[in-house]
Short mmCIF file of C-alpha atoms in Angstrom, two decimals:
data_model
loop_
_atom_site.label_atom_id
_atom_site.label_comp_id
_atom_site.label_asym_id
_atom_site.label_seq_id
_atom_site.Cartn_x
_atom_site.Cartn_y
_atom_site.Cartn_z
CA MET A 1 13.77 -9.17 -8.88
CA GLY A 2 10.76 -8.01 -6.87
CA LYS A 3 9.43 -4.50 -7.32
CA ILE A 4 8.65 -2.85 -3.99
CA ILE A 5 5.61 -0.55 -3.98
CA ALA A 6 4.62 1.46 -0.89
CA ILE A 7 0.92 2.35 -0.70
CA ALA A 8 0.93 5.65 1.18
CA ASN A 9 -1.16 8.67 2.07
CA GLN A 10 -1.02 10.32 5.51
CA LYS A 11 -4.77 10.92 5.32
CA GLY A 12 -6.79 8.11 6.91
CA GLY A 13 -9.80 6.51 5.24
CA VAL A 14 -8.70 6.91 1.62
CA GLY A 15 -8.61 3.20 0.82
CA LYS A 16 -4.92 2.41 1.47
CA THR A 17 -5.44 -0.95 3.17
CA THR A 18 -8.32 -1.93 0.86
CA THR A 19 -6.02 -1.19 -2.08
CA THR A 20 -3.01 -3.04 -0.66
CA VAL A 21 -4.97 -6.20 0.19
CA ASN A 22 -6.97 -6.36 -3.04
CA LEU A 23 -4.11 -5.38 -5.32
CA ALA A 24 -1.99 -8.13 -3.70
CA ALA A 25 -4.81 -10.66 -4.20
CA SER A 26 -5.35 -9.54 -7.81
CA LEU A 27 -1.64 -9.81 -8.67
CA GLY A 28 -1.64 -13.25 -7.00
CA VAL A 29 -4.56 -14.42 -9.14
CA LEU A 30 -2.64 -13.16 -12.20
CA GLU A 31 0.10 -15.61 -11.15
CA LYS A 32 2.59 -13.15 -9.68
CA LYS A 33 4.31 -14.00 -6.41
CA VAL A 34 3.44 -11.27 -3.92
CA LEU A 35 4.59 -10.34 -0.42
CA LEU A 36 2.39 -7.94 1.52
CA ILE A 37 4.07 -6.10 4.39
CA ASP A 38 1.68 -4.62 6.94
CA ALA A 39 3.49 -1.54 8.25
CA ASP A 40 0.45 -0.09 10.00
CA PRO A 41 0.07 -0.77 13.76
CA GLN A 42 -3.72 -1.06 13.24
CA ALA A 43 -2.95 -4.37 11.43
CA ASN A 44 -6.03 -4.12 9.21
CA ALA A 45 -4.26 -5.59 6.18
CA SER A 46 -3.28 -8.63 8.26
CA SER A 47 -6.78 -9.28 9.59
CA GLY A 48 -8.22 -8.43 6.15
CA LEU A 49 -6.39 -11.47 4.80
CA GLY A 50 -7.77 -13.69 7.56
CA VAL A 51 -4.59 -13.84 9.64
CA ASP A 52 -4.99 -14.04 13.42
CA VAL A 53 -2.83 -11.10 14.45
CA GLU A 54 -2.56 -12.24 18.07
CA GLY A 55 -1.14 -15.58 16.99
CA ILE A 56 1.74 -14.10 14.99
CA GLU A 57 5.14 -14.60 16.61
CA ASN A 58 7.24 -12.73 14.07
CA GLY A 59 5.92 -9.76 12.13
CA THR A 60 6.90 -6.29 10.94
CA TYR A 61 7.95 -5.23 14.45
CA GLN A 62 10.39 -8.16 14.84
CA LEU A 63 11.68 -7.49 11.34
CA LEU A 64 12.47 -3.82 12.05
CA VAL A 65 14.20 -4.45 15.39
CA ASN A 66 16.25 -7.33 13.92
CA ILE A 67 14.67 -10.10 16.01
CA ALA A 68 13.50 -11.98 12.91
CA THR A 69 14.53 -12.18 9.25
CA ALA A 70 12.07 -11.54 6.43
CA GLN A 71 12.04 -15.29 5.68
CA GLU A 72 11.09 -16.06 9.29
CA ALA A 73 8.40 -13.37 9.40
CA ALA A 74 6.65 -14.18 6.09
CA VAL A 75 3.58 -16.42 6.41
CA LYS A 76 1.35 -17.93 3.71
CA THR A 77 -2.17 -16.53 3.36
CA SER A 78 -5.28 -18.19 1.94
CA SER A 79 -4.97 -15.83 -1.03
CA PRO A 80 -3.19 -17.63 -3.93
CA ASN A 81 0.49 -16.63 -4.32
CA VAL A 82 0.28 -14.05 -1.52
CA ASP A 83 2.55 -14.14 1.55
CA LEU A 84 2.28 -11.71 4.46
CA ILE A 85 4.50 -10.11 7.05
CA ALA A 86 1.88 -9.21 9.62
CA SER A 87 1.55 -6.21 11.89
CA HIS A 88 0.58 -5.99 15.54
CA ILE A 89 -0.20 -3.13 17.91
CA ASP A 90 3.42 -3.58 19.18
CA LEU A 91 4.52 -1.80 16.03
CA VAL A 92 3.54 1.51 17.68
CA ALA A 93 6.67 1.21 19.83
CA VAL A 94 9.03 0.94 16.85
CA GLU A 95 9.21 4.69 16.23
CA ILE A 96 10.44 5.25 19.79
CA GLU A 97 12.80 2.27 19.80
CA LEU A 98 14.50 3.23 16.54
CA VAL A 99 14.74 6.94 17.22
CA ASP A 100 18.39 6.90 18.38
CA LYS A 101 19.54 4.02 16.18
CA GLU A 102 22.01 4.59 13.37
CA ASN A 103 20.55 4.37 9.83
CA ARG A 104 17.08 4.09 11.35
CA GLU A 105 15.45 5.02 8.02
CA TYR A 106 17.06 2.01 6.29
CA LYS A 107 15.88 -0.80 8.61
CA LEU A 108 13.15 -2.09 6.29
CA LYS A 109 15.30 -1.74 3.16
CA GLU A 110 18.07 -3.80 4.78
CA ALA A 111 15.60 -6.42 6.02
CA LEU A 112 14.14 -6.95 2.54
CA GLU A 113 17.43 -7.36 0.66
CA SER A 114 17.52 -11.10 1.43
CA ILE A 115 13.98 -11.81 0.22
CA LYS A 116 13.52 -9.46 -2.75
CA GLU A 117 14.48 -12.14 -5.29
CA LYS A 118 11.68 -14.46 -4.16
CA TYR A 119 8.79 -12.21 -5.19
CA ASP A 120 7.54 -10.39 -8.27
CA TYR A 121 5.94 -7.66 -6.16
CA ILE A 122 6.31 -6.54 -2.55
CA LEU A 123 3.50 -4.23 -1.39
CA ILE A 124 3.82 -2.18 1.80
CA ASP A 125 0.66 -0.94 3.54
CA CYS A 126 1.75 2.29 5.25
CA ALA A 127 0.30 3.85 8.41
CA PRO A 128 -1.78 7.03 7.97
CA SER A 129 1.09 9.29 9.06
CA LEU A 130 4.44 10.51 7.78
CA GLY A 131 6.36 9.06 10.73
CA LEU A 132 9.41 6.80 10.80
CA LEU A 133 7.44 3.72 9.70
CA THR A 134 6.28 5.42 6.51
CA VAL A 135 9.76 6.86 5.91
CA ASN A 136 11.19 3.32 6.20
CA ALA A 137 8.64 2.11 3.64
CA LEU A 138 9.48 4.92 1.20
CA VAL A 139 13.23 4.37 1.61
CA ALA A 140 12.79 0.64 0.91
CA ALA A 141 10.39 1.14 -2.01
CA ASP A 142 11.05 1.41 -5.74
CA ALA A 143 7.79 3.31 -6.16
CA VAL A 144 4.87 4.79 -4.24
CA LEU A 145 1.18 4.35 -5.08
CA ILE A 146 -1.03 7.09 -3.65
CA PRO A 147 -4.77 6.43 -3.17
CA ILE A 148 -6.93 9.57 -3.35
CA GLN A 149 -10.54 9.61 -2.25
CA CYS A 150 -13.03 11.22 -4.65
CA GLU A 151 -14.22 13.68 -2.01
CA TYR A 152 -14.02 17.39 -1.23
CA PHE A 153 -10.72 17.32 0.67
CA ALA A 154 -9.09 14.89 -1.79
CA LEU A 155 -6.12 17.07 -2.70
CA GLU A 156 -5.61 18.38 0.82
CA GLY A 157 -2.44 16.87 2.24
CA LEU A 158 -1.33 15.56 -1.15
CA GLY A 159 1.21 18.38 -1.48
CA LYS A 160 2.67 17.44 1.90
CA LEU A 161 3.02 13.80 0.87
CA LEU A 162 4.64 14.73 -2.46
CA ASN A 163 7.09 16.98 -0.57
CA THR A 164 7.96 14.04 1.71
CA VAL A 165 8.54 11.89 -1.38
CA LYS A 166 10.82 14.61 -2.79
CA SER A 167 12.87 14.88 0.38
CA ILE A 168 13.24 11.08 0.53
CA GLN A 169 14.42 11.08 -3.09
CA LYS A 170 16.94 13.77 -2.19
CA LEU A 171 18.23 12.32 1.09
CA HIS A 172 17.77 8.56 1.06
CA ASN A 173 16.33 7.03 -2.11
CA PRO A 174 17.04 8.83 -5.42
CA ASP A 175 15.39 5.96 -7.35
CA LEU A 176 11.97 6.35 -5.70
CA ASP A 177 9.32 6.71 -8.41
CA ILE A 178 5.65 7.54 -8.26
CA GLU A 179 3.80 4.42 -9.46
CA GLY A 180 0.64 6.47 -9.78
CA LEU A 181 -2.27 8.24 -8.13
CA LEU A 182 -5.30 5.98 -7.67
CA LEU A 183 -8.78 7.50 -7.43
CA THR A 184 -10.86 5.57 -4.89
CA MET A 185 -14.43 5.56 -3.52
CA PHE A 186 -15.80 7.01 -6.75
CA ASP A 187 -19.58 7.48 -6.93
CA SER A 188 -20.65 8.33 -10.47
CA ARG A 189 -23.97 9.74 -9.21
CA LEU A 190 -22.23 12.52 -7.32
CA ARG A 191 -21.23 15.63 -9.20
CA LEU A 192 -18.45 16.17 -6.67
CA SER A 193 -16.89 12.75 -7.41
CA ASN A 194 -16.80 13.58 -11.12
CA GLN A 195 -15.30 17.01 -10.41
CA VAL A 196 -12.54 15.53 -8.25
CA VAL A 197 -11.64 13.01 -10.98
CA GLU A 198 -11.50 15.79 -13.55
CA GLU A 199 -9.42 18.06 -11.33
CA VAL A 200 -6.90 15.34 -10.43
CA ARG A 201 -6.56 14.28 -14.08
CA ILE A 202 -6.02 17.88 -15.29
CA HIS A 203 -3.51 18.53 -12.52
CA PHE A 204 -1.49 15.29 -12.57
CA GLN A 205 -2.19 13.93 -16.09
CA ASP A 206 -0.18 10.75 -16.79
CA MET A 207 0.52 10.19 -13.09
CA VAL A 208 -3.11 9.12 -12.58
CA PHE A 209 -4.15 5.48 -13.13
CA LYS A 210 -6.82 4.95 -15.80
CA THR A 211 -8.52 2.54 -13.39
CA VAL A 212 -10.85 4.21 -10.89
CA ILE A 213 -12.04 2.28 -7.82
CA LYS A 214 -15.78 2.72 -7.54
CA ARG A 215 -17.73 2.67 -4.29
CA ASN A 216 -18.85 -0.90 -3.71
CA ILE A 217 -20.68 -2.47 -0.77
CA LYS A 218 -18.88 -5.80 -1.27
CA LEU A 219 -15.49 -4.07 -0.89
CA GLY A 220 -16.60 -2.91 2.56
CA GLU A 221 -17.91 -6.34 3.56
CA ALA A 222 -14.93 -8.46 2.49
CA PRO A 223 -12.50 -7.55 5.37
CA SER A 224 -15.01 -8.60 8.05
CA HIS A 225 -14.86 -12.09 6.49
CA GLY A 226 -11.05 -12.02 6.49
CA GLU A 227 -11.03 -12.22 2.70
CA SER A 228 -9.89 -10.15 -0.25
CA ILE A 229 -12.60 -8.98 -2.65
CA ILE A 230 -11.35 -11.62 -5.14
CA ALA A 231 -12.09 -14.44 -2.67
CA TYR A 232 -15.26 -12.84 -1.27
CA ASP A 233 -17.00 -12.00 -4.54
CA ALA A 234 -14.96 -12.30 -7.74
CA THR A 235 -17.87 -11.06 -9.86
CA SER A 236 -18.35 -7.81 -7.92
CA ARG A 237 -17.51 -4.41 -9.33
CA GLY A 238 -14.80 -4.00 -6.68
CA ALA A 239 -13.05 -7.21 -7.80
CA LYS A 240 -13.17 -6.10 -11.45
CA ASN A 241 -11.74 -2.68 -10.53
CA TYR A 242 -8.79 -4.16 -8.61
CA LEU A 243 -8.05 -6.75 -11.34
CA SER A 244 -8.05 -3.87 -13.82
CA LEU A 245 -5.57 -1.96 -11.59
CA ALA A 246 -3.32 -5.04 -11.31
CA ASN A 247 -3.33 -5.44 -15.09
CA GLU A 248 -2.54 -1.75 -15.54
CA ILE A 249 0.43 -2.01 -13.15
CA LEU A 250 1.72 -5.14 -14.95
CA LYS A 251 1.41 -3.34 -18.29
CA ASN A 252 3.19 -0.22 -16.98
CA ASN A 253 6.01 -2.40 -15.66
CA GLY A 254 6.41 -4.20 -18.97
#
């Protein structure tokens, strides 16, 4: 039975999409069957896996408004063992279209019931907001992975996100777990980066992944080639970091 993990943080630029794409590719290389759901209207996870977003007929939008099933929307990617339900700028309209629908928070959960068995892991790349799309992802998910940038405002907004998680646990999804907090964009030369790591570890202890994602030029280059870091440069530090994260998640999940 597939474990559904939402990768969420309402702050932009913390490495959500980079993490979703490269974690999916790393789990795929480790021979797990993975479905990546792009729930961000910017569609960066889709293009980051080399999928032509304009050419997609059925994606996350069609899934949420019941035009297509998950089976119909899932497409193969060039990344081994990784399928994708792609996003499109159309997804922006979903929040407005679902606003007066009954059970609007459960649309994604319901859509994934039929496909959950097919995958070991389903990763959802959330939009940088706490709107209805992110709520749908958190209601559908078994756990949430929160990327945190090793910068001055790292912990700003984290309280808000954790409160959202709490209210979703209370109202819609009592089984929602926190998979872990992932420190990203770490630069060992900067005192500030080291301070942030220390502060987050003291504050959140076992909730923080041992793996830290270091700043890496190759990680920034890979999406422009429509490739994961594993396909773009498997020997790079970024690839090693994400493989280490994938192994840590597999270990934590027994």
